[in-house]
PDB file of C-alpha atoms in Angstrom:
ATOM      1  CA  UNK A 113      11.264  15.245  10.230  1.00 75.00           C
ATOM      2  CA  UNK A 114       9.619  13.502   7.840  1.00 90.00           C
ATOM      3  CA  UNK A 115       7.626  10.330   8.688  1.00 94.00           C
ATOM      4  CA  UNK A 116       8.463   6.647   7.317  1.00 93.00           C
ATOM      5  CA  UNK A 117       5.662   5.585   5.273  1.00 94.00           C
ATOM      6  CA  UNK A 118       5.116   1.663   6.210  1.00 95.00           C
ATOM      7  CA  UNK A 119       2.188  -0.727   4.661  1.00 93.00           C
ATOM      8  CA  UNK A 120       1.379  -3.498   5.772  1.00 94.00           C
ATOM      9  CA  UNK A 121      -0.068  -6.500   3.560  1.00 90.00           C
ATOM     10  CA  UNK A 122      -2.409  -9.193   3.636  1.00 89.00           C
ATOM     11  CA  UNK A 123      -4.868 -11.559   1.828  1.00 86.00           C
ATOM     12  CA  UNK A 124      -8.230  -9.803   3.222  1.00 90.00           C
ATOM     13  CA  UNK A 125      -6.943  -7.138   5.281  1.00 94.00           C
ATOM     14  CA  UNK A 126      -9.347  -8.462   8.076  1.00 95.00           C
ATOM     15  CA  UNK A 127      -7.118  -9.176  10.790  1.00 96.00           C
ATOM     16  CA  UNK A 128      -3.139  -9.051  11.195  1.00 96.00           C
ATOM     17  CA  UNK A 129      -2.506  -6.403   8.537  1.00 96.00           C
ATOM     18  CA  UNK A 130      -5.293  -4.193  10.784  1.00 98.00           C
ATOM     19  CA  UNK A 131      -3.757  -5.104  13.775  1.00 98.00           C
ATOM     20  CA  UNK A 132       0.308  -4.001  12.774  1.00 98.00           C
ATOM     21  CA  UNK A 133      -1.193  -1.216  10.876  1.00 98.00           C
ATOM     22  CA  UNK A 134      -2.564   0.075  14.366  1.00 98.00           C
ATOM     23  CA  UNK A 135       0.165  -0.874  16.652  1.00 98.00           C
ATOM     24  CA  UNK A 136       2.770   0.816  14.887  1.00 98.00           C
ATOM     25  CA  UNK A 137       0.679   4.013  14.717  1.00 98.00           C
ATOM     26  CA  UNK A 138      -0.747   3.568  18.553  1.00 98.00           C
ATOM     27  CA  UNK A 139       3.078   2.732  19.558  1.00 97.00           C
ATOM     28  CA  UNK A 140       5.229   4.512  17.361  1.00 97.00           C
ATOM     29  CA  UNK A 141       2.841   7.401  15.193  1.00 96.00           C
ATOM     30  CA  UNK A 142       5.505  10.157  15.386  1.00 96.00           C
ATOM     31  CA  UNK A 143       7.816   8.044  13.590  1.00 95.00           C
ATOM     32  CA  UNK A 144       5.740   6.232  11.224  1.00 97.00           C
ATOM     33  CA  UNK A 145       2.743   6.412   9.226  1.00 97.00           C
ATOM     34  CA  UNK A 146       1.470   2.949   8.744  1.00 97.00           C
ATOM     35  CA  UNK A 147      -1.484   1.714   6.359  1.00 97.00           C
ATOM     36  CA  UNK A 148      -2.827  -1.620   5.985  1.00 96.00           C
ATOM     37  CA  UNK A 149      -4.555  -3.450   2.913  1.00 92.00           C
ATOM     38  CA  UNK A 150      -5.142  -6.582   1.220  1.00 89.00           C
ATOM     39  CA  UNK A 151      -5.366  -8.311  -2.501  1.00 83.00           C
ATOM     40  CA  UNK A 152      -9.234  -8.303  -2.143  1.00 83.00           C
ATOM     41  CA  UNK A 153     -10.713  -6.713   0.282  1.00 87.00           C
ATOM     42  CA  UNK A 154     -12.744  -8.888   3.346  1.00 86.00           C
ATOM     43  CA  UNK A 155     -14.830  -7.874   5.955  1.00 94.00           C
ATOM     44  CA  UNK A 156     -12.749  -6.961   8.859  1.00 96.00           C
ATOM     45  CA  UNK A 157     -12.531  -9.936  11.583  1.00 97.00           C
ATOM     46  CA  UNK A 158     -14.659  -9.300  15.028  1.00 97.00           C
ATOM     47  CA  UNK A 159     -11.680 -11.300  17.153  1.00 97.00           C
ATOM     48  CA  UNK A 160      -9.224  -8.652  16.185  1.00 97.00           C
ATOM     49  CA  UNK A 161     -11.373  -6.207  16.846  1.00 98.00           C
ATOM     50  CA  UNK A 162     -12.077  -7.830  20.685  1.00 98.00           C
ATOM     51  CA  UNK A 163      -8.666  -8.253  21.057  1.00 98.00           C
ATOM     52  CA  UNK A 164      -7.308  -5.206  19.846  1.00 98.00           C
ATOM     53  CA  UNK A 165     -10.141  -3.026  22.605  1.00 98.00           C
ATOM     54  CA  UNK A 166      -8.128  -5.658  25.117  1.00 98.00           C
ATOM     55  CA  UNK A 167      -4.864  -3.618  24.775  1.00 98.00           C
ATOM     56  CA  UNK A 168      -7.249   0.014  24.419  1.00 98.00           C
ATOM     57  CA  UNK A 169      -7.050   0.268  20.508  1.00 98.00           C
ATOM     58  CA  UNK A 170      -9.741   0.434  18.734  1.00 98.00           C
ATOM     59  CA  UNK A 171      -9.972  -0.911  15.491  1.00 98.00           C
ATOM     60  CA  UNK A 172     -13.741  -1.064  14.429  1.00 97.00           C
ATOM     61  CA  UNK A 173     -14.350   1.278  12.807  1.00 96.00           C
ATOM     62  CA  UNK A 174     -11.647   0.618   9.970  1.00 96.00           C
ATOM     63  CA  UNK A 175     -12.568  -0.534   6.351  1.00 94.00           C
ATOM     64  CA  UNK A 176     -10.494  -3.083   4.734  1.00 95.00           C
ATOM     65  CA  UNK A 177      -8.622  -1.761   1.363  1.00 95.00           C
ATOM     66  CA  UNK A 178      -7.408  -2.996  -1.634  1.00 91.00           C
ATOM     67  CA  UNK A 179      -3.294  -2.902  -2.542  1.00 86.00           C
ATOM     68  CA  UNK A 180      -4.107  -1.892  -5.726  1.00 84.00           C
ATOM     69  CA  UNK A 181      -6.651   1.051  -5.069  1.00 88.00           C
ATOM     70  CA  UNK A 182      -3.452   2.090  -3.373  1.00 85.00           C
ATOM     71  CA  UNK A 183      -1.269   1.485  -6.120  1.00 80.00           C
ATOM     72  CA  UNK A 184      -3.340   3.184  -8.412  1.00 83.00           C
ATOM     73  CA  UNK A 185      -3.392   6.433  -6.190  1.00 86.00           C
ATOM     74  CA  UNK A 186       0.377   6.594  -6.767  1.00 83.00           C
ATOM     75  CA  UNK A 187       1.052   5.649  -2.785  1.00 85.00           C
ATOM     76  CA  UNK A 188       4.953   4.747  -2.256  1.00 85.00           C
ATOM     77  CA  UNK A 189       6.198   3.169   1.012  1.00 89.00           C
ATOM     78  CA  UNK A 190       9.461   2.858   2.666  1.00 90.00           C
ATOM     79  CA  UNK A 191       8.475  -0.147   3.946  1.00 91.00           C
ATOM     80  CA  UNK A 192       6.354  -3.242   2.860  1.00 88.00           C
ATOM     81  CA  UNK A 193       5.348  -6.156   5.535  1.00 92.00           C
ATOM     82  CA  UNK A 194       3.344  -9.094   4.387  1.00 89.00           C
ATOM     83  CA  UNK A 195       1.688 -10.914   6.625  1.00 92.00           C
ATOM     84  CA  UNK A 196       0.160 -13.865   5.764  1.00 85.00           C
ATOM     85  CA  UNK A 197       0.687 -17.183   7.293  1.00 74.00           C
ATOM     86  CA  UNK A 198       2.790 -19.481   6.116  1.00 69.00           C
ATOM     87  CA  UNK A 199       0.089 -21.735   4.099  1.00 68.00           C
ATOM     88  CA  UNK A 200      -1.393 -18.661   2.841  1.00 68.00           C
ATOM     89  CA  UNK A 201       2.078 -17.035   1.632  1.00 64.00           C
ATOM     90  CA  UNK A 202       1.756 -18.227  -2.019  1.00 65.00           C
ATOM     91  CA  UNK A 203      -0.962 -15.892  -1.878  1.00 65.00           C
ATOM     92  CA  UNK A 204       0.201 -13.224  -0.203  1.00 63.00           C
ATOM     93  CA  UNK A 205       0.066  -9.625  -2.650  1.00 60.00           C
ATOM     94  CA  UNK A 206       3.254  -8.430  -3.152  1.00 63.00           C
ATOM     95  CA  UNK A 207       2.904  -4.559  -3.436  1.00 59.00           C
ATOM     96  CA  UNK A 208       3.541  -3.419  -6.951  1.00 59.00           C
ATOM     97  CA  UNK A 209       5.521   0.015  -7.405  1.00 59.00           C
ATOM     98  CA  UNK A 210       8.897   1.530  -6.116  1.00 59.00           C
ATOM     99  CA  UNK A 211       9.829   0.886  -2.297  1.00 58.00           C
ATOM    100  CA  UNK A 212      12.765   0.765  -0.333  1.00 68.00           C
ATOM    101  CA  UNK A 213      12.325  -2.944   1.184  1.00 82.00           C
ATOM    102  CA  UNK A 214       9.835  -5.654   1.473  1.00 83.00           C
ATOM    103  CA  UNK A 215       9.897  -7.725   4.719  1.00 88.00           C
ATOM    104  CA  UNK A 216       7.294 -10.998   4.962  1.00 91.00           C
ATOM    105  CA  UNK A 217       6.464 -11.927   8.665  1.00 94.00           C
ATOM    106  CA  UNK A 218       4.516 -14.970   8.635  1.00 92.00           C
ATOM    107  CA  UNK A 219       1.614 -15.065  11.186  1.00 94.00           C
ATOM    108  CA  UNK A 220      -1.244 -17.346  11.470  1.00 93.00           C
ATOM    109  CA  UNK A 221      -4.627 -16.288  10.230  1.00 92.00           C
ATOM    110  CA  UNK A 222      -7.328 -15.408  12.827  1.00 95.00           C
ATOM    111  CA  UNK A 223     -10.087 -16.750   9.867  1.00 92.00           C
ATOM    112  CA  UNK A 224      -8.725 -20.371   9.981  1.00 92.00           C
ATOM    113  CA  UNK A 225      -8.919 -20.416  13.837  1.00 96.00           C
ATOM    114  CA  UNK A 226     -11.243 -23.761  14.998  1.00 96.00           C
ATOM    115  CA  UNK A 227     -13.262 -23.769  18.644  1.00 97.00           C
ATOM    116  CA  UNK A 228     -15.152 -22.193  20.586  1.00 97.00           C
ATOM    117  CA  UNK A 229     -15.221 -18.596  20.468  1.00 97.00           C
ATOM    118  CA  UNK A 230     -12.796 -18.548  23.325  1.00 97.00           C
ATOM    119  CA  UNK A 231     -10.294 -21.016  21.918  1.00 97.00           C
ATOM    120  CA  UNK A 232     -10.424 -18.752  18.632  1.00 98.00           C
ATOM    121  CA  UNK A 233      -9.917 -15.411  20.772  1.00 97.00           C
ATOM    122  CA  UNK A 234      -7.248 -17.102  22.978  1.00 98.00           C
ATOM    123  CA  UNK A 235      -5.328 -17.615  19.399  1.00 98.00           C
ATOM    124  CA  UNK A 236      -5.883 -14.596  18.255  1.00 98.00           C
ATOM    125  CA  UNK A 237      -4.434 -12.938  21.446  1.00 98.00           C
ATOM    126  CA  UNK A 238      -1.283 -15.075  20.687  1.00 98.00           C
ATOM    127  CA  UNK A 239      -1.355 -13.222  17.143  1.00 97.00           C
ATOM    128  CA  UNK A 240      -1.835  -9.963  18.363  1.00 98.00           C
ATOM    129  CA  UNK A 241       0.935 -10.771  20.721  1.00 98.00           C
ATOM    130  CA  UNK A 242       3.465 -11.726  18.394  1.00 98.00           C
ATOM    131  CA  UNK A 243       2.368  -8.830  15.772  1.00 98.00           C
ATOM    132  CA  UNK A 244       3.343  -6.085  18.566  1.00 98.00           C
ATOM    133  CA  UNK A 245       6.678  -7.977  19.947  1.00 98.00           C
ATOM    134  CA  UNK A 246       7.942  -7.662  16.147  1.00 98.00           C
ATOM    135  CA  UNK A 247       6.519  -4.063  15.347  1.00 98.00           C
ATOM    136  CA  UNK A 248       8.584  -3.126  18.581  1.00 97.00           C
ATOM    137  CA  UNK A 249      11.792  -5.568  17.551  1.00 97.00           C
ATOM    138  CA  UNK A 250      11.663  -4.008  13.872  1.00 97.00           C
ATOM    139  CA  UNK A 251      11.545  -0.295  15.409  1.00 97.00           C
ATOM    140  CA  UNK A 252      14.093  -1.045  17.640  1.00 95.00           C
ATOM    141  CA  UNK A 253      16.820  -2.007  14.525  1.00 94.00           C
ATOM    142  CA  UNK A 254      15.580   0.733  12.503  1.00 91.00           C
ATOM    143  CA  UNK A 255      16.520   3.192  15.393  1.00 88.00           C
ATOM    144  CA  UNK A 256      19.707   1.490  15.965  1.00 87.00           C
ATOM    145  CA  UNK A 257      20.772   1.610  12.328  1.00 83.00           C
ATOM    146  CA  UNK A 258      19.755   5.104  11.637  1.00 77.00           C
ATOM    147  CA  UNK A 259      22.114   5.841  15.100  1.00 76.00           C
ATOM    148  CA  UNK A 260      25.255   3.740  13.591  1.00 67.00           C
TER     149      UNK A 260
END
C-alpha cells in the first residue's frame, strides 16, 4: 500500500510544522509520509527541540525548508496542514500546486512565547501537546472514513 503523502506548513518551519511533521511519522510512519516546511526558512527553535527529546523524538538534527524549493521539485501531497497561529495566519504559505485538501490548524507560535525559559518551555509543551492530540484525532477520521 501506498503511503499518504502529508506536509505540513508554517511561517519559519522552526517549531510546530517540525513538531507534526515528526509525530505523524514517529506515531503513524507506515501510513504516512509527512514533511514539514515554511515560506522562508528560520532557524529551527531549541524549545521544540527540548520538548520534542521529552516525549523520545528527536528533532535536532532537522533543517528547516522552503515550500517553494518543494514546489519547484514537483512534490504533490494528499494532504496540506498549516499551522500558524491565529495572528500569524494572514501569513501563513498556502502550498501552491495540485493536492487533495488543505486543512489550517491554528497553534500558537513557540517564537512569540514571553518568560523565563521555563514559562516559554511550559508553553511550548502545551503546543506540542495539542499538535499530537490532533495528528492522532485527524488519523483517527481518516481511518474511519476509508472503513465506511
Amino acid at each position: 500500500m501506498e503511503k499518504t503523502k502529508v506536509l505540513f506548513v508554517c511561517v519559519h518551519n522552526s517549531a510546530r510544522s517540525q513538531m507534526a511533521e515528526a509525530f505523524l511519522n514517529h506515531l503513524h510512519g507506515d501510513r504516512f509520509i509527512a514533511e514539514s516546511a515554511g515560506l522562508e526558512t528560520g532557524t529551527l527553535n531549541p524549545l521544540a527541540v527540548e520538548v520534542m527529546k521529552e516525549v523520545n523524538i528527536d528533532i535536532s538534527n532537522n533543517r528547516t525548508k522552503s515550500v517553494f524549493d518543494f514546489y519547484k521539485d514537483g512534490k504533490l501531497f494528499s494532504y496540506v496542514f498549516t499551522v500558524c497561529d491565529a495572528a500569524s495566519s494572514e501569513m501563513c504559505p498556502i502550498f501552491p500546486g495540485l493536492i487533495t485538501q488543505t486543512i489550517h490548524w491554528s497553534f500558537e507560535d513557540p517564537s512569540s512565547f514571553t518568560g523565563s525559559h521555563e514559562d516559554k518551555l511550559e508553553k511550548t509543551r502545551r503546543v506540542r501537546d495539542v499538535i499530537k492530540e490532533s495528528i492522532e484525532k485527524w488519523v483517527k477520521e481518516i481511518t474511519e472514513q476509508t472503513l465506511t
